[in-house]
CSV table of C-alpha atoms and ligand atoms in Angstrom, one decimal:
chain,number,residue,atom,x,y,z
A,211,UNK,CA,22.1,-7.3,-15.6
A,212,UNK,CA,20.6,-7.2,-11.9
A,213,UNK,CA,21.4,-9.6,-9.8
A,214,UNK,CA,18.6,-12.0,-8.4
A,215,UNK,CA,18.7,-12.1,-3.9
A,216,UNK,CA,19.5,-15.6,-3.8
A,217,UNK,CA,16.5,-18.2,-3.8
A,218,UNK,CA,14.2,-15.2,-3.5
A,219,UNK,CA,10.4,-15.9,-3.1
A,220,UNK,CA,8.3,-14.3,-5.3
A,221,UNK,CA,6.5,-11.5,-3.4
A,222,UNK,CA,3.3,-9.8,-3.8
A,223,UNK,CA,3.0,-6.2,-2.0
A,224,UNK,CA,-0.4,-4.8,-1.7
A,225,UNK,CA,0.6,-1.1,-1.0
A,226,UNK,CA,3.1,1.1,-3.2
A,227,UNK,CA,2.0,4.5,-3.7
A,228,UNK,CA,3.9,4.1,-7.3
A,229,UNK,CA,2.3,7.0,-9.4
A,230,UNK,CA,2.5,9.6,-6.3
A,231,UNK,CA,6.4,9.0,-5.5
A,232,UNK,CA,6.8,9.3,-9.9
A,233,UNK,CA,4.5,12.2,-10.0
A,234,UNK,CA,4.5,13.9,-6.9
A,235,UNK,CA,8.2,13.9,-6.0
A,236,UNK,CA,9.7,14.1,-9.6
A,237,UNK,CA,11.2,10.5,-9.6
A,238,UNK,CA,11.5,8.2,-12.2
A,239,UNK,CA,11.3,5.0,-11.3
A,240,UNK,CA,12.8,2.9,-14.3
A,241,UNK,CA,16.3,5.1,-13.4
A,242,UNK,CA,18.8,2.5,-11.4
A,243,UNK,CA,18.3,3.5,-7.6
A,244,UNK,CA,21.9,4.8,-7.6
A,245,UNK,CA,21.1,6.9,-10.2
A,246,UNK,CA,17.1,8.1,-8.6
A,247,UNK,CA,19.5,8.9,-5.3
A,248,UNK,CA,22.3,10.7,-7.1
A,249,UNK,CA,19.1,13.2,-9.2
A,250,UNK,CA,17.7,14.1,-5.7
A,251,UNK,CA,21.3,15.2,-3.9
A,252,UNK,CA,20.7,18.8,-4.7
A,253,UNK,CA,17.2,18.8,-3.1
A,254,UNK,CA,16.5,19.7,0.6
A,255,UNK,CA,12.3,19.9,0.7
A,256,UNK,CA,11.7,16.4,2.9
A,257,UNK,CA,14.3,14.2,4.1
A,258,UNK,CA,13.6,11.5,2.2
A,259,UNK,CA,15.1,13.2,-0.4
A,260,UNK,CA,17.8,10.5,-1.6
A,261,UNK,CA,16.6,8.2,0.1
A,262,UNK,CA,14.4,5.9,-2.1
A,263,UNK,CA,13.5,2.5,-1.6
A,264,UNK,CA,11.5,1.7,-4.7
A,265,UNK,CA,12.4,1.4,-8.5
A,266,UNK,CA,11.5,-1.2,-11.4
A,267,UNK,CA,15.0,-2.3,-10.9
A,268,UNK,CA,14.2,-3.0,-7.5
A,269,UNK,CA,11.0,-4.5,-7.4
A,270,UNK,CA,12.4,-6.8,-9.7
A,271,UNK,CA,15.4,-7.2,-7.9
A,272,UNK,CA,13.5,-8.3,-5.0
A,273,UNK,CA,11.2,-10.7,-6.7
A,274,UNK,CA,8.4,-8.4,-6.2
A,275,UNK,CA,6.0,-10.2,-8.9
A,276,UNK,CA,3.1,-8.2,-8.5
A,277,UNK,CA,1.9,-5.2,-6.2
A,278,UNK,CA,-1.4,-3.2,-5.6
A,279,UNK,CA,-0.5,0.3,-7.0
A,280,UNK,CA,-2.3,3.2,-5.3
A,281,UNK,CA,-3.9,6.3,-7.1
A,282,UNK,CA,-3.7,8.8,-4.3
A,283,UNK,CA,-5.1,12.4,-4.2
A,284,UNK,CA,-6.3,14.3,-1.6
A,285,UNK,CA,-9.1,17.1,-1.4
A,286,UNK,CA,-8.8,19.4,0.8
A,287,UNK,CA,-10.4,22.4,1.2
A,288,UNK,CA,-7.8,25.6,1.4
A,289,UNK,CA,-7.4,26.3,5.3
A,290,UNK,CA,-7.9,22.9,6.5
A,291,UNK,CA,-5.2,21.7,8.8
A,292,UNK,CA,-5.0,18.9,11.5
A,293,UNK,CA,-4.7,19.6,15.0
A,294,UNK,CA,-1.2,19.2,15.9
A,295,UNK,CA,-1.5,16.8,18.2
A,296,UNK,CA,-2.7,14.5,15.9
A,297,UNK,CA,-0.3,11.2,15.0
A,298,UNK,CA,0.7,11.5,11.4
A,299,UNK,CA,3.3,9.7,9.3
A,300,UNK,CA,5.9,11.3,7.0
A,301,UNK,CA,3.4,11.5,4.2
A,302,UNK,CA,0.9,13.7,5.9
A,303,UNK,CA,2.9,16.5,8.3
A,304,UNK,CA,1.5,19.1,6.3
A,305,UNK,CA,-2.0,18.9,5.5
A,306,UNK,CA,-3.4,21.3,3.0
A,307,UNK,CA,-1.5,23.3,-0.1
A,308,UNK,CA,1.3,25.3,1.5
A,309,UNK,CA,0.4,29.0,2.1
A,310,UNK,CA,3.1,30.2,-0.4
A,311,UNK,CA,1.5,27.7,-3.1
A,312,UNK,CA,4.9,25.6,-3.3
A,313,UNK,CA,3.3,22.0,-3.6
A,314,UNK,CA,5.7,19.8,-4.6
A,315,UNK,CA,5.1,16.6,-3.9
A,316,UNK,CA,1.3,17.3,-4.5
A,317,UNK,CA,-1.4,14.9,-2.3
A,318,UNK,CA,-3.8,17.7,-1.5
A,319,UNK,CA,-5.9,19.4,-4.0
A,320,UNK,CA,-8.3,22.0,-3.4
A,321,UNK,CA,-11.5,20.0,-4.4
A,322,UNK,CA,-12.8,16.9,-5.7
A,323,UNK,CA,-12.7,17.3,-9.5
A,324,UNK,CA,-9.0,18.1,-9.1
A,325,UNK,CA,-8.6,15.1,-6.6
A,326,UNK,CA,-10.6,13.2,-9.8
A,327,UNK,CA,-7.8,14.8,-12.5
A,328,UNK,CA,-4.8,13.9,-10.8
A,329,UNK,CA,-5.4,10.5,-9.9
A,330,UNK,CA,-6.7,10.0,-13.4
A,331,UNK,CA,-3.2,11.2,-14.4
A,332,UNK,CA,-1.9,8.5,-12.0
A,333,UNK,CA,-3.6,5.9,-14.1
A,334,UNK,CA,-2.5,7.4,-17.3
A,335,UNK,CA,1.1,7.0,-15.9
A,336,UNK,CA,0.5,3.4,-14.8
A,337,UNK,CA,-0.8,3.2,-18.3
A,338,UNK,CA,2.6,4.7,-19.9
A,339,UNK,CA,5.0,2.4,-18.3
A,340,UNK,CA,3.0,-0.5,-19.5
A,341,UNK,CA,3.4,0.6,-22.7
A,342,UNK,CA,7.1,0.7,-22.1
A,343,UNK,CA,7.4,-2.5,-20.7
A,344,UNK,CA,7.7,-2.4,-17.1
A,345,UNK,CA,4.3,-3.2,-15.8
A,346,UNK,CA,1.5,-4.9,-16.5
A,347,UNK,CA,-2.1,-3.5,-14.9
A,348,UNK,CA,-4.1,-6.7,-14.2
A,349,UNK,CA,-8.0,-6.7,-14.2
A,350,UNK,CA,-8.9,-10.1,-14.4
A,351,UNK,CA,-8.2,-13.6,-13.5
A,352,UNK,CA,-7.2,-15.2,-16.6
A,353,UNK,CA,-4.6,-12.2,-16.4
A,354,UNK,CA,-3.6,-13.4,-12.8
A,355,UNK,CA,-3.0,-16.5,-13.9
A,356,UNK,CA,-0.7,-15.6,-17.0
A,357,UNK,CA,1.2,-13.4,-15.0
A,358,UNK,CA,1.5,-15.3,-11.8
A,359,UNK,CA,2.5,-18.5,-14.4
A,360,UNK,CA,5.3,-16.2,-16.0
A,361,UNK,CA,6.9,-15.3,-13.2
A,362,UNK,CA,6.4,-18.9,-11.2
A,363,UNK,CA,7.8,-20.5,-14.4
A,364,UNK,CA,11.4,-22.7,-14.2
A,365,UNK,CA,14.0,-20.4,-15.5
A,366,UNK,CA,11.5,-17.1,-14.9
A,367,UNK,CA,13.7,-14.1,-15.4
A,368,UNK,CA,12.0,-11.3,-13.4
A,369,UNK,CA,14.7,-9.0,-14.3
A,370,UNK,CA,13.4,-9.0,-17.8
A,371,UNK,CA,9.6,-9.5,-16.8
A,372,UNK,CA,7.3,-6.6,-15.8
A,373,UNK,CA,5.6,-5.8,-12.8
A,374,UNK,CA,2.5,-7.0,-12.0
A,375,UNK,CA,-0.1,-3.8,-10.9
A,376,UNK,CA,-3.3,-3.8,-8.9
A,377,UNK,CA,-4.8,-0.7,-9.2
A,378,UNK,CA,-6.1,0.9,-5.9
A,379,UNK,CA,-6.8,3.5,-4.4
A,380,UNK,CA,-6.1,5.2,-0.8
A,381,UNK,CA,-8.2,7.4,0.2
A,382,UNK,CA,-11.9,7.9,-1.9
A,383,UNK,CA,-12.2,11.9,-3.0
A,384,UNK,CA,-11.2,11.1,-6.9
A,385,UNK,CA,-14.2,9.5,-6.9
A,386,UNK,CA,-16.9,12.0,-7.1
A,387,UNK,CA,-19.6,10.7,-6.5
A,388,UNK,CA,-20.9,6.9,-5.5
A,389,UNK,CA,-22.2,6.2,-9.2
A,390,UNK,CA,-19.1,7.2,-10.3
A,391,UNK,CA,-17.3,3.7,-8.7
A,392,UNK,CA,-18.5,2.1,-12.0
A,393,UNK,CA,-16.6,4.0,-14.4
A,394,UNK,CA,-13.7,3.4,-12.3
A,395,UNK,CA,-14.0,-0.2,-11.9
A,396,UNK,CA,-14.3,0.1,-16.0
A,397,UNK,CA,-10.8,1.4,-16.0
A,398,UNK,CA,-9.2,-0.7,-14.0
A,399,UNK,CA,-9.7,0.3,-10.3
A,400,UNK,CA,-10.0,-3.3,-8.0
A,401,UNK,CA,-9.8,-1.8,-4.2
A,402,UNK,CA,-10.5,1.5,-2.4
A,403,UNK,CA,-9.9,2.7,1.1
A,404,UNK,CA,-12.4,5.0,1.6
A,405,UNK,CA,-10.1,7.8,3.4
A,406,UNK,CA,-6.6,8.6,4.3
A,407,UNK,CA,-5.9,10.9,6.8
A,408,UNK,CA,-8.3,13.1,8.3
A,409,UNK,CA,-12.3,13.9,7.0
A,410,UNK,CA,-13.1,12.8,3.3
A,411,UNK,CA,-16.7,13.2,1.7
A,412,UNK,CA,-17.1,9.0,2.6
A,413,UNK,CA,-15.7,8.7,6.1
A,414,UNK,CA,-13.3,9.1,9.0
A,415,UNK,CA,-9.6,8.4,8.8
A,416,UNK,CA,-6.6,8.3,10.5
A,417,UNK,CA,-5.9,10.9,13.3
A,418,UNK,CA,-9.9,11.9,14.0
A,419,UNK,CA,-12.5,9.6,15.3
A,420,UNK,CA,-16.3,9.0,13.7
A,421,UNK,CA,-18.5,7.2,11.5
A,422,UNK,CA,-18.9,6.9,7.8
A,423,UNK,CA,-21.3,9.1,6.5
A,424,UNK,CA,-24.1,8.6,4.4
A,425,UNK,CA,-22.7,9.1,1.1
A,426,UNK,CA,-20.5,6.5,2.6
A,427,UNK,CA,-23.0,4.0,3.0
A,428,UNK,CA,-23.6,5.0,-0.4
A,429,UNK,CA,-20.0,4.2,-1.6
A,430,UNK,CA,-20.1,0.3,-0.1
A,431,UNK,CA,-22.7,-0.6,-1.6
A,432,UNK,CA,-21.8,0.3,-4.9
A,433,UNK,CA,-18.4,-1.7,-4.1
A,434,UNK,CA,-21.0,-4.6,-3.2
A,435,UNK,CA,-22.4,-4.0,-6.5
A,436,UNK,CA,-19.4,-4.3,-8.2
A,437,UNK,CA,-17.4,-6.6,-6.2
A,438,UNK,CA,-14.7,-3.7,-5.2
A,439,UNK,CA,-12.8,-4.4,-2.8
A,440,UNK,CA,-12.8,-2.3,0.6
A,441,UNK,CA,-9.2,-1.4,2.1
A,442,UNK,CA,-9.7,-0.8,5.9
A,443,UNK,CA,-6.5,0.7,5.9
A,444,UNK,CA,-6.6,4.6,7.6
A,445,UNK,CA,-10.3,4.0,9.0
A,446,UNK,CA,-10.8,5.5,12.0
A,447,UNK,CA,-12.4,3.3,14.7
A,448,UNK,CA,-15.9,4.0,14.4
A,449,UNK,CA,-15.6,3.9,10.5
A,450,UNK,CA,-13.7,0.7,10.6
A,451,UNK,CA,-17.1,-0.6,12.6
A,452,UNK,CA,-19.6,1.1,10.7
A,453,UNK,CA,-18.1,-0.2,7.4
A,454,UNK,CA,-17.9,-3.9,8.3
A,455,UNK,CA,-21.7,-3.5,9.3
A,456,UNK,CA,-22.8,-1.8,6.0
A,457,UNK,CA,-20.4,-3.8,3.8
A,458,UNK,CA,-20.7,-7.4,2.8
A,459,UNK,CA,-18.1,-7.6,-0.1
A,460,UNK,CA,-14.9,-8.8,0.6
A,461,UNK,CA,-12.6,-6.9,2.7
A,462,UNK,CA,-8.5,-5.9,3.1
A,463,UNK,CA,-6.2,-4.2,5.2
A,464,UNK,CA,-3.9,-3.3,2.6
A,465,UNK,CA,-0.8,-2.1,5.0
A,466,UNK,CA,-1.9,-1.9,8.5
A,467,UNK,CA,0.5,-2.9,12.0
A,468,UNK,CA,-0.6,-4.0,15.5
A,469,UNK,CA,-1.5,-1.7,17.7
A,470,UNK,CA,-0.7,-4.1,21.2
A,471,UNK,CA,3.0,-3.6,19.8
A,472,UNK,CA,2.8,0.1,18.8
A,473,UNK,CA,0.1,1.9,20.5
A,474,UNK,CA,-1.2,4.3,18.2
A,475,UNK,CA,-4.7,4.8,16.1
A,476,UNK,CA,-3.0,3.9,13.2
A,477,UNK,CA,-2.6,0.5,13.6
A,478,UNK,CA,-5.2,-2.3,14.3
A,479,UNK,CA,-6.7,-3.5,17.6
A,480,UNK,CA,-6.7,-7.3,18.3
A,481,UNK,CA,-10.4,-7.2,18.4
A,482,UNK,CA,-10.4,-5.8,14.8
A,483,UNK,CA,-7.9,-7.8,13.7
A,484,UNK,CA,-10.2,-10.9,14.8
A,485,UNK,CA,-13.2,-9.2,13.3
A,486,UNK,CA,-10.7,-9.0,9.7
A,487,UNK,CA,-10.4,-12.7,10.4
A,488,UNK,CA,-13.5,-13.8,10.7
A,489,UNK,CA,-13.9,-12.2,7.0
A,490,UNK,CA,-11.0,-13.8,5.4
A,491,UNK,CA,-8.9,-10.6,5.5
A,492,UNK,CA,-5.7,-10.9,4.4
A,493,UNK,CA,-3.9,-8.2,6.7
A,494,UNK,CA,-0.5,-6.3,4.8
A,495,UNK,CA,2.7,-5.9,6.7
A,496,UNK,CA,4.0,-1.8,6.4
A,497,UNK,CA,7.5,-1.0,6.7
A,498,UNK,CA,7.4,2.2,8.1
A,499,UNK,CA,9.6,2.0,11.1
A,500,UNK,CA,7.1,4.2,12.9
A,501,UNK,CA,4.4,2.2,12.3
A,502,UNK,CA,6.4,-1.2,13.8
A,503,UNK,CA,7.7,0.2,16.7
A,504,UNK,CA,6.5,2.8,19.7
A,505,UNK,CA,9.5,4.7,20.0
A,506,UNK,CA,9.6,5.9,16.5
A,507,UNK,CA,7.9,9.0,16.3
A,508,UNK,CA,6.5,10.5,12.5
A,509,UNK,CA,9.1,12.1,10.6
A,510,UNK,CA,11.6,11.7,12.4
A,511,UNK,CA,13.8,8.8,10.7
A,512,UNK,CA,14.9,6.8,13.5
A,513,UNK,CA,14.7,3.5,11.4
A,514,UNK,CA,17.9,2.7,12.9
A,515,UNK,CA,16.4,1.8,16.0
A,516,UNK,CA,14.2,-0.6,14.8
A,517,UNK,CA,15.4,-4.0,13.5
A,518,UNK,CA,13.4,-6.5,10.9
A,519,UNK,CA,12.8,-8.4,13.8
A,520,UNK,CA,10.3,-6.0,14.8
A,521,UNK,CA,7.9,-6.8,11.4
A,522,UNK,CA,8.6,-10.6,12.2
A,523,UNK,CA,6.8,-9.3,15.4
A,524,UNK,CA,3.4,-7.8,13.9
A,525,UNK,CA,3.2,-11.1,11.9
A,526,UNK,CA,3.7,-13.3,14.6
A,527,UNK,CA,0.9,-11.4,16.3
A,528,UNK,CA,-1.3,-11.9,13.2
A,529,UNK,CA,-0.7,-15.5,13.0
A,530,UNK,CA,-1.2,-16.2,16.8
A,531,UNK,CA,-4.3,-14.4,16.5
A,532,UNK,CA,-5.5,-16.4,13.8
A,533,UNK,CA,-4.1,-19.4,14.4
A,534,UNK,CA,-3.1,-20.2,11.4
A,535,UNK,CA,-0.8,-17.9,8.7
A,536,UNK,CA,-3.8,-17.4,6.2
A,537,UNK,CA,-4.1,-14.1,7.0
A,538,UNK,CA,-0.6,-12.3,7.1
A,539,UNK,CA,0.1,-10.5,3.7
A,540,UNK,CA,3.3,-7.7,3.0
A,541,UNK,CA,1.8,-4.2,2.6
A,542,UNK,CA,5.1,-2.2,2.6
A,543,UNK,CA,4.7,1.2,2.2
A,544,UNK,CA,7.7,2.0,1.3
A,545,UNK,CA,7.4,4.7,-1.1
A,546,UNK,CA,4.8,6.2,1.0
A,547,UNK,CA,6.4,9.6,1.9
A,548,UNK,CA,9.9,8.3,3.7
A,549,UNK,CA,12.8,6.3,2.6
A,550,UNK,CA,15.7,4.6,4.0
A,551,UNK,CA,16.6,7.0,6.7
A,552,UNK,CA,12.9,5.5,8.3
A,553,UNK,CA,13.1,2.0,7.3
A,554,UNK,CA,14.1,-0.8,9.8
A,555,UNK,CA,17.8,-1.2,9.7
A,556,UNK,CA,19.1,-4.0,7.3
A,557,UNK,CA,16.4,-2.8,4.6
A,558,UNK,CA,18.0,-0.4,2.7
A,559,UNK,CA,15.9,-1.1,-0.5
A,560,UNK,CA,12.8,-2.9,-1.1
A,561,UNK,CA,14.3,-5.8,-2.3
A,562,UNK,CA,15.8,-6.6,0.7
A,563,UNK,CA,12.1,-7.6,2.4
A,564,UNK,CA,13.4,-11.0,0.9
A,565,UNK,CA,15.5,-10.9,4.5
A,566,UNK,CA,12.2,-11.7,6.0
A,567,UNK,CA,12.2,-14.9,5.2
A,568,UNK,CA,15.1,-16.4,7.0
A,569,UNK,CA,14.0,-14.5,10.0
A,570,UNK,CA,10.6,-15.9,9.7
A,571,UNK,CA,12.4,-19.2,9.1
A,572,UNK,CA,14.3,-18.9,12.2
A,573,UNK,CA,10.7,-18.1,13.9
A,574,UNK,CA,9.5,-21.9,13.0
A,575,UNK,CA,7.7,-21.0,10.1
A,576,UNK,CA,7.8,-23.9,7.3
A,577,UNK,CA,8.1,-22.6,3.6
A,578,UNK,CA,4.6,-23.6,3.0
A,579,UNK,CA,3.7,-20.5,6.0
A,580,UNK,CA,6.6,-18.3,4.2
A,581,UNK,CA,5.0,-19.2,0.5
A,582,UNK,CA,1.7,-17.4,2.2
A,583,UNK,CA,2.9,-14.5,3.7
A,584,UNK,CA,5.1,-13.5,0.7
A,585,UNK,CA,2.2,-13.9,-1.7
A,586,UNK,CA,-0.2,-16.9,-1.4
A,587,UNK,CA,-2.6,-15.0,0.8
A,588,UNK,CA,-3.4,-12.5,-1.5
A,589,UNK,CA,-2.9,-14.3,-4.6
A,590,UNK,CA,-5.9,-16.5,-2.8
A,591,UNK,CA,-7.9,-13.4,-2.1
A,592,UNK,CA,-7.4,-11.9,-5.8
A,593,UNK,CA,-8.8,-15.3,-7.5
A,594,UNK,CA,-11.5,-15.0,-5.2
A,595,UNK,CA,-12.3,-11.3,-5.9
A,596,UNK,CA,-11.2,-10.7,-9.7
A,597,UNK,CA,-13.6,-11.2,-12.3
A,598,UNK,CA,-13.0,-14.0,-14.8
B,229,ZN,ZN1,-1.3,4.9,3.9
């Protein structure tokens, strides 16, 4: 039987990329970590090879009662690179489908329709391990509430319970075309960021700089229509600004740092963090070392530079911003394309982001403010944006 952390607070993170580390590294997740760690020893393609973070076991572990589940596929024409002076994370070094054809740990596809097929495969997957038992994809509110009730209830034993799943996606090119948003919706889908890293058919993301375009435009307002909601997450500057002008649904930052503490495009400017605000964002904590501190470059570990202390920082900043803790949420990240050897030191698995809260305890923040940041922010924002 797993042991419980002790007194752990239930915790709702709003980006795992779930289906992409199961289908696109080889890993099965409902193996004991041990055991997921010991199965990659022989392998030598990225180094966070034995180094994973995230399993059923550990989710539950932590307390982790429900988490926004990504469907992530990229297109990407063949011959398209990045300049390499752009900033990228672990995930995204190598843009494109290797020269020699070798693409394990697949996130690039050669067009849309394949983009469309594989993270339809992700779904399927999320699908399967429902059927098995360990998660539970939730569309609606009176599911919410079930769930949220099962896992809140006296004597709740998460280690037996499944995970709750929000499906969502990072990054827009599965989906085709705008009027195609529907028949995702249909199936599940509840929030999209309309581009990772680089150009997609919708916008401009990390490591470029420009606006949506006008299939774009297209795109939000069928998430208006449908009451989608939009991930801010990897917009470039001028999207970020175009989208909150053509978009009056409700709006996240699913995992997403400060840039006053780490200087870099990928995180978010004080002024948009006050213009998330002033939407009732909810704003997602990620664990990537190089996205909570400046001397962390991509790729190249270093978590052990970097202490917890340093994501107590980014939500400090959040919460001074605000002025209140109503907009700090956990967005970890953690099986997004690194492991331990880049995770601050003292989180060796995801279950250990129950640490956080005596830090933040130590930082003056009453259990009420902890209750929020661990998952009352976005529970709040997912009864205000699920459909009954
Ligand atoms: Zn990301």
């Amino acid at each position: 039987m797993l042991e419980q952390m002790p007194s752990a607070r239930p915790i709702i993170d709003a980006h795992l990329d779930l289906s992409w580390s199961a289908l696109g590294w080889d890993r099965d997740l409902t193996l004991r970590l041990d055991e997921l760690r010991r199965s990659e020893e022989h392998m030598s393609d990225h180094r966070a090879r034995g180094n994973a973070t995230v399993t059923i076991d550990e989710l539950r572990r932590g307390n982790v009662a429900l988490c926004f589940a990504t469907l992530l596929a990229r297109a990407v024409p063949p011959g398209a690179v990045l300049p390499p002076s752009v900033d990228l994370d672990t995930a995204t070094q190598q843009v494109g489908i290797p020269a020699d054809g070798s693409s394990r740990r697949a996130l690039d596809y050669p067009s849309r329709a394949h983009a469309h097929a594989a993270a339809q495969g992700q779904l399927a997957y999320y699908r399967q391990l429902e059927q098995e038992g360990y998660v539970t994809v939730i569309l609606t509110r009176s599911q919410l509430e079930s769930h949220w009730q099962r896992w809140s209830a006296e004597g709740a034993t998460p280690h037996e319970l499944p995970i709750g799943l929000i499906v969502t996606m990072e990054g827009a090119d599965p989906i085709v075309t705008p009027e195609q948003t529907s028949r995702w919706y249909e199936q599940g889908l509840r929030a999209v960021g309309p581009v990772h890293y680089g150009r997609s058919t919708y916008a401009v993301g990390t490591g470029f700089q420009g606006p949506m375009t006008e299939a774009g435009h297209a795109l939000l307002r069928e998430f208006e229509r449908l009451n989608m909601i939009l991930d801010v997450t990897h917009l470039s500057d001028e999207s970020f600004t175009d989208a909150l002008e053509h978009f009056d649904g409700r709006v996240i930052a699913s995992h997403h740092n400060c840039r006053a503490l780490v200087p870099r495009q990928r995180q978010l400017t004080d002024d948009q963090i006050t213009r998330l605000i002033e939407r009732d964002a909810v704003i997602g904590l990620a664990l990537d070392a190089w996205m909570l501190h400046s001397e962390c470059r991509a790729g190249a570990g270093m978590g052990d530079i970097v202490e917890l202390e340093a994501a107590a920082d980014h939500i400090d900043h959040i919460c001074n911003l605000a002025g209140t803790c109503r907009h700090s949420g956990i967005g970890s990240d953690l099986d997004g394309g690194f492991g331990r050897e880049q995770t601050p030191a003292g989180l060796d698995t995801i279950a250990d982001l129950q640490k956080l809260d005596a830090i933040l305890e130590d930082r003056g923040y009453s259990s009420e403010d902890r209750d929020l940041i661990f998952h009352g922010n976005w529970l709040r924002l997912l009864r205000e944006t699920l459909p009954q």
